PDB file of C-alpha atoms in Angstrom:
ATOM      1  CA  UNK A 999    -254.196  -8.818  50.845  1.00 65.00           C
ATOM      2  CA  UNK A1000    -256.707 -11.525  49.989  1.00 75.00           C
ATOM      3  CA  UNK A1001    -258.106 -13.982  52.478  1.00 76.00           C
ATOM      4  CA  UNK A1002    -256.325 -16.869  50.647  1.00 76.00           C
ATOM      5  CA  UNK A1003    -252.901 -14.749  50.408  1.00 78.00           C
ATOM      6  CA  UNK A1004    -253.243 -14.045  54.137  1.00 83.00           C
ATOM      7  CA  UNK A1005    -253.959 -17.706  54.771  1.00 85.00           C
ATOM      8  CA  UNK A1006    -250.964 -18.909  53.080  1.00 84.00           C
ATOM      9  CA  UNK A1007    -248.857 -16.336  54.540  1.00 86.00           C
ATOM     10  CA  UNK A1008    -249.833 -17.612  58.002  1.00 87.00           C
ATOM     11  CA  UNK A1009    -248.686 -21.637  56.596  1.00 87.00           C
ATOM     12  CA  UNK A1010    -245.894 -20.784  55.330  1.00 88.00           C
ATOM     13  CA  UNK A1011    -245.046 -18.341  58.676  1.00 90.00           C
ATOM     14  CA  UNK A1012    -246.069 -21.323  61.126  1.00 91.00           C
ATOM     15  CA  UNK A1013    -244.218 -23.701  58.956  1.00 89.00           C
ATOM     16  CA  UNK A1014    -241.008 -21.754  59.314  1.00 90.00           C
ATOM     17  CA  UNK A1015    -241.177 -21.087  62.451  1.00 91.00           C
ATOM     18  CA  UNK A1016    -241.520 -24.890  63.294  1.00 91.00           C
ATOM     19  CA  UNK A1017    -238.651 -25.356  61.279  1.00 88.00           C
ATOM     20  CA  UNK A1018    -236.335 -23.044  63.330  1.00 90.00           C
ATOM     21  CA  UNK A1019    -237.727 -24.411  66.384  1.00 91.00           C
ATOM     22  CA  UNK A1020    -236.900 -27.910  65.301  1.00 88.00           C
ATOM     23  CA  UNK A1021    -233.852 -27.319  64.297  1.00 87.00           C
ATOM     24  CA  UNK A1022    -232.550 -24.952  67.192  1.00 90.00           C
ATOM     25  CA  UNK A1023    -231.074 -27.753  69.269  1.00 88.00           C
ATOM     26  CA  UNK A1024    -228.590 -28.833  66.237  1.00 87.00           C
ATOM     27  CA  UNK A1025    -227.563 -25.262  66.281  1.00 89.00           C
ATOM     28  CA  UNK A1026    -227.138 -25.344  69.547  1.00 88.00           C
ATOM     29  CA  UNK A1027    -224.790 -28.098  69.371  1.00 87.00           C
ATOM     30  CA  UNK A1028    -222.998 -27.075  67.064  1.00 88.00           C
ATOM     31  CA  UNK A1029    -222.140 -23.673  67.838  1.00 88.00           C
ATOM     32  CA  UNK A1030    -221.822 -25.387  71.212  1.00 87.00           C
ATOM     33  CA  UNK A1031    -219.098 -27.330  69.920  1.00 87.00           C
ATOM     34  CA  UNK A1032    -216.737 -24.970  68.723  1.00 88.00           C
ATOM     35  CA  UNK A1033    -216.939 -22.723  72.044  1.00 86.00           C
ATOM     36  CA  UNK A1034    -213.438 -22.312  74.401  1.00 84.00           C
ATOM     37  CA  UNK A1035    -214.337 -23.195  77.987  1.00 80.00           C
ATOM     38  CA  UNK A1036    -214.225 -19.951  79.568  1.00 80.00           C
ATOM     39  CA  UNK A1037    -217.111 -19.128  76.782  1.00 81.00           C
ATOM     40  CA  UNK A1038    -219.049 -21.697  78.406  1.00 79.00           C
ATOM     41  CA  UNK A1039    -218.808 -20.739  81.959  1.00 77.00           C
ATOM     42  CA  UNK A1040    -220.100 -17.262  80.490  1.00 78.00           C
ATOM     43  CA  UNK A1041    -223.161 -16.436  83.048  1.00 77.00           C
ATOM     44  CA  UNK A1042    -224.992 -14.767  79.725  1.00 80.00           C
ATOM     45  CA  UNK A1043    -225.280 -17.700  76.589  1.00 80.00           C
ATOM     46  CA  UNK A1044    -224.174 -16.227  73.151  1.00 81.00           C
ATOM     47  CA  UNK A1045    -225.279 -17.475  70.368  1.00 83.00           C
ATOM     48  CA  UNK A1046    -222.248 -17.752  67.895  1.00 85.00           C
ATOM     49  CA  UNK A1047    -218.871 -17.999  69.531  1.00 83.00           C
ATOM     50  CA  UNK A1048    -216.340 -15.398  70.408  1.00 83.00           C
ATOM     51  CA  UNK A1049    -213.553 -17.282  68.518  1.00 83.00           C
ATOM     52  CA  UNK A1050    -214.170 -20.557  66.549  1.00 85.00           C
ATOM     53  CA  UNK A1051    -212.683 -23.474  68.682  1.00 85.00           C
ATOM     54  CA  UNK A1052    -211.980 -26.199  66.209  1.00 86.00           C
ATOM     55  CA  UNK A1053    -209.412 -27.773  68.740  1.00 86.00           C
ATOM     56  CA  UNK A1054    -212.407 -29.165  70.769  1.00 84.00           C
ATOM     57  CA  UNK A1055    -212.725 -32.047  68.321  1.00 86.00           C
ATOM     58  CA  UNK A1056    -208.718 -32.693  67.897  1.00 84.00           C
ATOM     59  CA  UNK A1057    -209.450 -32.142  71.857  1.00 82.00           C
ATOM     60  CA  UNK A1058    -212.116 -34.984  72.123  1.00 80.00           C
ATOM     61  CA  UNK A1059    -210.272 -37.474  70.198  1.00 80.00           C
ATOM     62  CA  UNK A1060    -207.546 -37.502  72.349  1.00 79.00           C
ATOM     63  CA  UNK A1061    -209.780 -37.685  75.633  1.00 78.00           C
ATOM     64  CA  UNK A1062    -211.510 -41.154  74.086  1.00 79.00           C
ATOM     65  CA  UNK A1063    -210.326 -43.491  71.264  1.00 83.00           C
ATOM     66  CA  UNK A1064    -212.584 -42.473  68.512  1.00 81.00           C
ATOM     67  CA  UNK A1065    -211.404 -44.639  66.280  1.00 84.00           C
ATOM     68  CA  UNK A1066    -211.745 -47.829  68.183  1.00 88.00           C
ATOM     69  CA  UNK A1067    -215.727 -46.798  69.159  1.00 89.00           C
ATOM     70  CA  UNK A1068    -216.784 -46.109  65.358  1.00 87.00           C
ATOM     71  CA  UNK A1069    -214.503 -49.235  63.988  1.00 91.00           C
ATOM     72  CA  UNK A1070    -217.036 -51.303  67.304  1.00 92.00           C
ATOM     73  CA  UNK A1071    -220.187 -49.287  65.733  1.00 92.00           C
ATOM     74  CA  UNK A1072    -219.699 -49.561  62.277  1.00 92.00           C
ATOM     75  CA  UNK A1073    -219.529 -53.515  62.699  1.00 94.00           C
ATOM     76  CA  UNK A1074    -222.529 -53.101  64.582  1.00 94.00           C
ATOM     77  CA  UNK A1075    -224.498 -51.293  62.735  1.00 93.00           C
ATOM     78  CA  UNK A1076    -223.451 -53.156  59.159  1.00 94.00           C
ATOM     79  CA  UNK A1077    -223.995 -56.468  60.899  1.00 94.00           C
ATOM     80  CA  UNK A1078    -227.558 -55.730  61.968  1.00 94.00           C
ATOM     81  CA  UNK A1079    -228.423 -53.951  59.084  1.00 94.00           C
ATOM     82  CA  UNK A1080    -227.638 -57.244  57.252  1.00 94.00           C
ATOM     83  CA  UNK A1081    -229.482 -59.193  59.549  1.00 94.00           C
ATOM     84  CA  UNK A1082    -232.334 -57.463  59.511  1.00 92.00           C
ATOM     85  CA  UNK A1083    -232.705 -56.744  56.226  1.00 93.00           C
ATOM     86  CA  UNK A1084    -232.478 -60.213  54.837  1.00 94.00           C
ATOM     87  CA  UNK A1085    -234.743 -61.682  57.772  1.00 94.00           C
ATOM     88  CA  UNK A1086    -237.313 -59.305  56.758  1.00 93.00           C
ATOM     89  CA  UNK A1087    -237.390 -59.720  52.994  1.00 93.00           C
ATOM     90  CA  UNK A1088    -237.860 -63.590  53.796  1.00 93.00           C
ATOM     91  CA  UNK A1089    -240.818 -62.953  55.915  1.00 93.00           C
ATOM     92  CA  UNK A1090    -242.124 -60.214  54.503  1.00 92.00           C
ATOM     93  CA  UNK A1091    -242.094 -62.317  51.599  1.00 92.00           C
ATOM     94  CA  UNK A1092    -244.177 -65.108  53.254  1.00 92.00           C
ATOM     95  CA  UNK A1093    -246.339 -62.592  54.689  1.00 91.00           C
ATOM     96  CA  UNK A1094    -247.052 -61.150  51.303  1.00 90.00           C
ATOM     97  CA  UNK A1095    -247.075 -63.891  48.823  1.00 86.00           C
ATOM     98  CA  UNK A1096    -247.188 -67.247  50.826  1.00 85.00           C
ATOM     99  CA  UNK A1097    -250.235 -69.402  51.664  1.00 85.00           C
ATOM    100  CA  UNK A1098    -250.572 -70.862  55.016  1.00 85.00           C
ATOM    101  CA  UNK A1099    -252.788 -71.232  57.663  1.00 87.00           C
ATOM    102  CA  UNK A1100    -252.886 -68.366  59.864  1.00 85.00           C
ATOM    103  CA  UNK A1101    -250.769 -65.917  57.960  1.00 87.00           C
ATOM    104  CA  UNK A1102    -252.720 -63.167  58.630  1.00 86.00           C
ATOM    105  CA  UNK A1103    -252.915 -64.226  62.208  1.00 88.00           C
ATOM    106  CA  UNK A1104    -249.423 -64.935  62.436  1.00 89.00           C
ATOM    107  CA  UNK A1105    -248.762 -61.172  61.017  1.00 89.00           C
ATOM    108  CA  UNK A1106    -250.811 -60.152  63.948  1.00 89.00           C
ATOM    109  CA  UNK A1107    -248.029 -61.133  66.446  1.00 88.00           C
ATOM    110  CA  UNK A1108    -245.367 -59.632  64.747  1.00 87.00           C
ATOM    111  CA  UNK A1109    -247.489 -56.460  64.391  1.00 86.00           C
ATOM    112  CA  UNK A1110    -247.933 -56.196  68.137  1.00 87.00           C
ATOM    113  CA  UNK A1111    -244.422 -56.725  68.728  1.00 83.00           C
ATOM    114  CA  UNK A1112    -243.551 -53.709  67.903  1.00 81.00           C
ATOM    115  CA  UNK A1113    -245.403 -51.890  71.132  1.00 82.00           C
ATOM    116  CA  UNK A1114    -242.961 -53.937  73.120  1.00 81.00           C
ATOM    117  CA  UNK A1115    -240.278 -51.417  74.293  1.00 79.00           C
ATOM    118  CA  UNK A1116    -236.742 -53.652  74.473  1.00 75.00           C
ATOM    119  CA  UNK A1117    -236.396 -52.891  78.034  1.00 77.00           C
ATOM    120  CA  UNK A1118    -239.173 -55.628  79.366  1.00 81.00           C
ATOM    121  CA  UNK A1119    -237.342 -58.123  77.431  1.00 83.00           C
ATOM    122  CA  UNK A1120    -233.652 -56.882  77.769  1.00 83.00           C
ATOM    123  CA  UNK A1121    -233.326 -59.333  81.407  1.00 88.00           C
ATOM    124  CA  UNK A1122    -234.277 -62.348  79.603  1.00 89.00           C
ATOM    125  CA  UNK A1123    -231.890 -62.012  77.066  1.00 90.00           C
ATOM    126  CA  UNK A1124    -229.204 -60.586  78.970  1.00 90.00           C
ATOM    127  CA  UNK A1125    -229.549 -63.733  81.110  1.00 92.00           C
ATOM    128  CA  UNK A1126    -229.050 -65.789  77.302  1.00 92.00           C
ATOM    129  CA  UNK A1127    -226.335 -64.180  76.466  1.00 91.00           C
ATOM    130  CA  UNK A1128    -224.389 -64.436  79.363  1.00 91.00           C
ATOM    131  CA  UNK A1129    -225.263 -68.460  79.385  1.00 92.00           C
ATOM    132  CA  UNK A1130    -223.990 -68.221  75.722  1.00 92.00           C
ATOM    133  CA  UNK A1131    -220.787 -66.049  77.023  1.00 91.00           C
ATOM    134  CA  UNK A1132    -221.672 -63.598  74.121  1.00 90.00           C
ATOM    135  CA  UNK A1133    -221.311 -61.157  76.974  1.00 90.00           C
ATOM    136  CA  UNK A1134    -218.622 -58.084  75.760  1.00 89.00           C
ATOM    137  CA  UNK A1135    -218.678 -59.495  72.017  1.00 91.00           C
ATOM    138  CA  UNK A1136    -220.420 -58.384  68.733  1.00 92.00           C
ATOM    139  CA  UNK A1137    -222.295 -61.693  68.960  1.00 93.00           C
ATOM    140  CA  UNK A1138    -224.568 -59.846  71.964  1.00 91.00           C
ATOM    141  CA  UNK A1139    -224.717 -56.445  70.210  1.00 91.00           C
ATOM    142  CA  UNK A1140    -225.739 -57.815  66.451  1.00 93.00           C
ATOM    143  CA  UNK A1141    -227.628 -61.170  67.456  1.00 92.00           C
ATOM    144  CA  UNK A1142    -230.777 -60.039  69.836  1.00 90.00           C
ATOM    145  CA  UNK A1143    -231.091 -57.000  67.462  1.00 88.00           C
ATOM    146  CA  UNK A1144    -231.445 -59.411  64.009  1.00 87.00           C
ATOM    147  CA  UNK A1145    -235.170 -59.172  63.675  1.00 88.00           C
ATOM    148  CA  UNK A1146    -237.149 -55.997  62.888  1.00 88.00           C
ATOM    149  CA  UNK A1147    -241.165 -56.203  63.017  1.00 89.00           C
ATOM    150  CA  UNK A1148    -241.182 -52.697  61.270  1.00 88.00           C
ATOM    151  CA  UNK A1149    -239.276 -53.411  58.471  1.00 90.00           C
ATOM    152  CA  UNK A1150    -241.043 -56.452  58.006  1.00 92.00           C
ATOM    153  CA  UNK A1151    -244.189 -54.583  58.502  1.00 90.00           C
ATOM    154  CA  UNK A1152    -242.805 -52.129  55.708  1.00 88.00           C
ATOM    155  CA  UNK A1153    -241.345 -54.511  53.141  1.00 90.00           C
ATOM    156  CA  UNK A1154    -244.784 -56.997  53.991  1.00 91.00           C
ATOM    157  CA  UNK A1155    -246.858 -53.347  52.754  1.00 88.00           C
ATOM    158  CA  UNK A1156    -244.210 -52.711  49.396  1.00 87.00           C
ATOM    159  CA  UNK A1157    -244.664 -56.733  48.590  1.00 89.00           C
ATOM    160  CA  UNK A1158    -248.615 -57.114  48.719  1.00 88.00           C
ATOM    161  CA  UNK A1159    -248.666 -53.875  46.111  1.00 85.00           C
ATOM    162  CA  UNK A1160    -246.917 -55.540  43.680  1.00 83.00           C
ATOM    163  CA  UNK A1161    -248.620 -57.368  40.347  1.00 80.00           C
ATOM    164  CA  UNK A1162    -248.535 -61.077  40.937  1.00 82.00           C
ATOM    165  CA  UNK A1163    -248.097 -62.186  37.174  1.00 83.00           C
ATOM    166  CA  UNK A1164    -244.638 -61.342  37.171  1.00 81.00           C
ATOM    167  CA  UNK A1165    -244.154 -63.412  39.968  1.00 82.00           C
ATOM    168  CA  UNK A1166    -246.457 -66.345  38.066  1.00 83.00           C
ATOM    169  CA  UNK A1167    -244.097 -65.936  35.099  1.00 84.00           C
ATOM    170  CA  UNK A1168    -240.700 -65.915  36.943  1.00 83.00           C
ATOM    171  CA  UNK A1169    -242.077 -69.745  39.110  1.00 84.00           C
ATOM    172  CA  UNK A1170    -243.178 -70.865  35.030  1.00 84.00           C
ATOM    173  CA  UNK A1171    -239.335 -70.346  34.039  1.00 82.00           C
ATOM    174  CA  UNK A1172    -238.505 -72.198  36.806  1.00 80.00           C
ATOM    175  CA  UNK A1173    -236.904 -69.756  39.422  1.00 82.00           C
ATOM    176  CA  UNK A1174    -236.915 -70.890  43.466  1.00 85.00           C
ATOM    177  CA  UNK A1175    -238.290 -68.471  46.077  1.00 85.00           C
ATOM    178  CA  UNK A1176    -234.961 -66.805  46.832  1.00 88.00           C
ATOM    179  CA  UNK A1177    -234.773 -65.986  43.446  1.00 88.00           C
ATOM    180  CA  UNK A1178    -238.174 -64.243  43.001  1.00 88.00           C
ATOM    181  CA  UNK A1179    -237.289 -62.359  46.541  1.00 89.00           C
ATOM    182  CA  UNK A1180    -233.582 -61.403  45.534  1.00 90.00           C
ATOM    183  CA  UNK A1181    -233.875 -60.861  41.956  1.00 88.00           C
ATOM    184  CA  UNK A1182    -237.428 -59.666  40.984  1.00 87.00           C
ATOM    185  CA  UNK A1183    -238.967 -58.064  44.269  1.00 88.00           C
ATOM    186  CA  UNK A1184    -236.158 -56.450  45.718  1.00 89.00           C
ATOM    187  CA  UNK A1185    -235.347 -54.584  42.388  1.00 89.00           C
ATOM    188  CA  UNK A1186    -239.049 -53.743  42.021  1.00 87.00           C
ATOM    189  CA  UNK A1187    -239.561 -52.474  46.016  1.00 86.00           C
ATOM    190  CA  UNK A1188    -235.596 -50.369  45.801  1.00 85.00           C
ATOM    191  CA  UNK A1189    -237.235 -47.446  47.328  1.00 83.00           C
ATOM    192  CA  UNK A1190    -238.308 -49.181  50.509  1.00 86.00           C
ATOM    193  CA  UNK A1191    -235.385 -51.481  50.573  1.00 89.00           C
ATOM    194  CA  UNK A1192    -233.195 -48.514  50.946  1.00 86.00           C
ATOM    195  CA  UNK A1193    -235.508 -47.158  53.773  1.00 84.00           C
ATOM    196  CA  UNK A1194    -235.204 -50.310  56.109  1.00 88.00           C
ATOM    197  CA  UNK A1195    -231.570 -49.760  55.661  1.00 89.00           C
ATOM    198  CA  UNK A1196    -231.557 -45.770  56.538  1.00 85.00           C
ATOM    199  CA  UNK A1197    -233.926 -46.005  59.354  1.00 85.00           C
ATOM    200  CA  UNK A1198    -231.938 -49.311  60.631  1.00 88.00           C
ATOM    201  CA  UNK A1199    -228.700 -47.591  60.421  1.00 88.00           C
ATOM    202  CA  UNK A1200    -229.703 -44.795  61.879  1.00 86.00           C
ATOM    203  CA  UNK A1201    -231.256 -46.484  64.599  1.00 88.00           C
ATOM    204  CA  UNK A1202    -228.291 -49.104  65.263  1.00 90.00           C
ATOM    205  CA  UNK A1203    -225.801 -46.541  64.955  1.00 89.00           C
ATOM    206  CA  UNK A1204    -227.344 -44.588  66.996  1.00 86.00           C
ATOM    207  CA  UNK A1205    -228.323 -47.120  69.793  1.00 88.00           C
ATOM    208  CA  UNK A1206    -227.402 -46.700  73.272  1.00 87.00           C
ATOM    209  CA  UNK A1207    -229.203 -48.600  76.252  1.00 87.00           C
ATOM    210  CA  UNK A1208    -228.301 -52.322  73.961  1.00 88.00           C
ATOM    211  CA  UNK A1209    -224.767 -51.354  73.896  1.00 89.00           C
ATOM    212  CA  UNK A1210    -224.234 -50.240  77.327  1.00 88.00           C
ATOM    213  CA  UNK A1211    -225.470 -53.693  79.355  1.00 88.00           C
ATOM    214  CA  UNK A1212    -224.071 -55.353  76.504  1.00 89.00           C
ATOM    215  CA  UNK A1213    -220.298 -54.402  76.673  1.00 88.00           C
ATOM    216  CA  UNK A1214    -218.104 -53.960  79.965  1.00 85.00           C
ATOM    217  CA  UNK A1215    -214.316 -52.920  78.447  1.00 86.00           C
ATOM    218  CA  UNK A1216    -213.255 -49.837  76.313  1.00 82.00           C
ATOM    219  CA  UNK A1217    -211.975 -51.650  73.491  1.00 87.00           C
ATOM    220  CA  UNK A1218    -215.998 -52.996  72.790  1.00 89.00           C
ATOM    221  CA  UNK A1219    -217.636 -49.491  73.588  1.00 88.00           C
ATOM    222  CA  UNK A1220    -219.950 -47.912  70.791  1.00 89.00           C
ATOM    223  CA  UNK A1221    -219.422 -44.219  69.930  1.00 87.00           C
ATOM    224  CA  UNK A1222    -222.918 -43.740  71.944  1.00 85.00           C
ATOM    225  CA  UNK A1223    -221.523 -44.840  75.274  1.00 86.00           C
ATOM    226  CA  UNK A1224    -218.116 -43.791  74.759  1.00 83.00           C
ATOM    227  CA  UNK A1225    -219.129 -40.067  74.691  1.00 80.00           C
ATOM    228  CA  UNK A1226    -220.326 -40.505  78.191  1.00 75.00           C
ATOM    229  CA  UNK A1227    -216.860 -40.960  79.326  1.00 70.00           C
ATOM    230  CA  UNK A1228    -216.027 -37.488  78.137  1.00 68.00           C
ATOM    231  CA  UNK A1229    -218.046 -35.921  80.943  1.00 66.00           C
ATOM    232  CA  UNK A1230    -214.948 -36.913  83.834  1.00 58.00           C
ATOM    233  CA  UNK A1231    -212.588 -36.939  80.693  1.00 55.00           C
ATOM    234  CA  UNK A1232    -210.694 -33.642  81.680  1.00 52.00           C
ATOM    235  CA  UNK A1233    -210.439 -31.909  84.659  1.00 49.00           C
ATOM    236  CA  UNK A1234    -212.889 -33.830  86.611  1.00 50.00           C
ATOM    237  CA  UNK A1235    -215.832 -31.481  86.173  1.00 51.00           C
ATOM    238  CA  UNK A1236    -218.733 -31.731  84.182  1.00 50.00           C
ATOM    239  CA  UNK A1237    -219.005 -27.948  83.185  1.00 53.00           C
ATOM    240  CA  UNK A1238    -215.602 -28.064  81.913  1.00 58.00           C
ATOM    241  CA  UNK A1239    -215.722 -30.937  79.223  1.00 73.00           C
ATOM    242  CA  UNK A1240    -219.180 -29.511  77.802  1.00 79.00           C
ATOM    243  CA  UNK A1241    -217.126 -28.492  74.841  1.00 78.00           C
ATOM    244  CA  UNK A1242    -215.859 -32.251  74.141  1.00 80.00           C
ATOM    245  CA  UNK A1243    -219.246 -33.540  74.479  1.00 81.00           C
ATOM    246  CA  UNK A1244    -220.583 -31.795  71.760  1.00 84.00           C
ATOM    247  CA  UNK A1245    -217.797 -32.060  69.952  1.00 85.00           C
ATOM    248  CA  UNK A1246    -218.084 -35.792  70.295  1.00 83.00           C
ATOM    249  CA  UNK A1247    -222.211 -35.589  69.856  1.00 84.00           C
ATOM    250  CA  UNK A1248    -221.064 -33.742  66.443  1.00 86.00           C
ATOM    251  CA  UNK A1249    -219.008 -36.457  65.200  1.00 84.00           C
ATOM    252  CA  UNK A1250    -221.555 -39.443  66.068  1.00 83.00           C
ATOM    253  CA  UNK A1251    -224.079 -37.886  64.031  1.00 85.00           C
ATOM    254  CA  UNK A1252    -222.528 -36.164  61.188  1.00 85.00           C
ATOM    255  CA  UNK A1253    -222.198 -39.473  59.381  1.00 83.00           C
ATOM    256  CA  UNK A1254    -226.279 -40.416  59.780  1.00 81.00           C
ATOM    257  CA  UNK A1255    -227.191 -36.893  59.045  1.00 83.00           C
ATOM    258  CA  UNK A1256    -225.032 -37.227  55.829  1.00 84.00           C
ATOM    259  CA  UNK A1257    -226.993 -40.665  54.823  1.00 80.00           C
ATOM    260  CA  UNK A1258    -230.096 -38.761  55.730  1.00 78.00           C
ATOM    261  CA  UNK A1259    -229.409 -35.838  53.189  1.00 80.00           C
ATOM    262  CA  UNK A1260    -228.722 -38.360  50.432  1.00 79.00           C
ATOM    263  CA  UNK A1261    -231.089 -40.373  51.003  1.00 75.00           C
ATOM    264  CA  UNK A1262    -234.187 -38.981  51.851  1.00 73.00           C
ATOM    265  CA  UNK A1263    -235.900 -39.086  48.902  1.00 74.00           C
ATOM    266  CA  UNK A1264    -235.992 -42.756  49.088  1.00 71.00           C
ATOM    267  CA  UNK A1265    -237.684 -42.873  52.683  1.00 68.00           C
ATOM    268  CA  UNK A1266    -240.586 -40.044  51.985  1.00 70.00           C
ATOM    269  CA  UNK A1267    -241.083 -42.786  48.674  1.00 68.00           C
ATOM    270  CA  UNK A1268    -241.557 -45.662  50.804  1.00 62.00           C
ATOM    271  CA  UNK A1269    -243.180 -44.007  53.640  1.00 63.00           C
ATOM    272  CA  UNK A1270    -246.287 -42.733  50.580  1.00 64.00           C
ATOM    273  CA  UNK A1271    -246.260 -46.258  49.599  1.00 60.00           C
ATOM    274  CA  UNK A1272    -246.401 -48.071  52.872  1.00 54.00           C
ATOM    275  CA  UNK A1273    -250.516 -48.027  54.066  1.00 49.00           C
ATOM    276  CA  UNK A1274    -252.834 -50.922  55.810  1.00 45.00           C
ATOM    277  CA  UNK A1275    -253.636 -53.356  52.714  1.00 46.00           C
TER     278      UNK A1275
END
């Protein structure tokens, strides 16, 4: 064998082995999932079970209303996504195309939000919210979460790329800002308008610490934080309900892995596209 032919041997051996690696632990939890108990107190791990348990998830819906936590996340997650999204075409907008003073200086700030992790500014706002007595409603989980600096950072990126004239020519027939925005640059910038609303479903959907300070009664729990409650859901002991936690960690993400599948073709787009201009 060549040197080249053993070099790309070696890639493509590294690269698959990554690829198992990375995608061990959603084996793991899934095979996990469909164990019996008594598999799981097994002092030796196997690594595909003994007898497919597909009663675990009938099993996990009736330890924790299911339906009430995704109804409570999917108004979550649509609300912020909305939010979000429209906040950051407007500003990415400005940020782009508008001409003020200190635009590029203002863009700074929102830029360096982004290293601020929520939990330095999670008292603060808890503190408004309970003044507002949005405490335990969808008010506290959509509001504080409205406003994304990445996806304005993205959209800001998809914006600056594209050819002014058209813009020029749209103002000369004598269409308004939200106009240009809705109409002509969100049609021309699809690929990362889909992204911001993957990645921000994804990441609402999949949100936990927000939801858990947020909410204080059953009926307002997320999927997220209800799965939790499966640990003492059965039984008492932690060892014993390992079966409905997976089962449960199964059904919170099968519908964002889904969206991923679909949709991935649209983030890797955006992602080429989005660079420092």
């Amino acid at each position: 064998m060549s040197t080249k032919g053993l070099l790309t041997t070696t890639r493509y051996t590294v690269a698959i082995l990554i690829t198992l690696l990375m995608f061990f632990p959603m084996y793991w939890l899934l095979i996990t999932s469909l164990k019996s108990p008594d598999e799981l107190k097994a002092a030796i791990p196997t690594f595909w079970p003994e007898r497919l348990a597909w009663e675990n998830y009938s099993d996990a819906f009736r330890a924790a209303p299911f339906g009430r936590y995704a109804l409570n996340t999917l108004i979550q997650t649509v609300g912020i996504v909305f939010l979000q999204l429209n906040i950051s075409l407007l500003a990415a907008y400005a940020f782009a195309k508008g001409n003020f003073w200190g635009r590029d200086k203002w863009f700074f700030f929102v830029i360096a939000a982004l290293i601020v992790p929520d939990q330095v500014t999670f008292v603060p706002v808890y503190v408004m919210m309970a003044k507002l007595g949005w405490l335990n409603t969808f008010l506290a989980l959509i509001i504080p979460n409205g406003v994304s600096a990445y996806s304005i950072f993205l959209l800001r990126q998809t914006f600056k790329s594209l050819n002014n004239d058209v813009l020029e020519a749209a103002r000369v027939d004598g269409s308004n800002r939200f106009h240009i925005i809705y109409r002509i640059l969100v049609p021309m910038a699809m690929p990362t308008v889909v992204t911001v609303i993957i990645l921000k479903f994804i990441g609402s959907w999949n949100s936990y610490f927000w939801p858990l300070i947020m909410t204080n009664t059953n009926d307002m729990r997320v999927l997220t934080v209800g799965i939790a409650m499966l640990k003492n859901s059965v039984g008492g002991s932690e060892m014993l309900n390992w079966h409905l936690l997976m089962a449960g960690s199964v059904i919170v993400i099968a519908p964002i892995v889904i969206l991923f599948v679909f949709a991935q073709k649209y983030i890797v787009s955006a992602m080429s596209h989005s660079t420092f201009k």
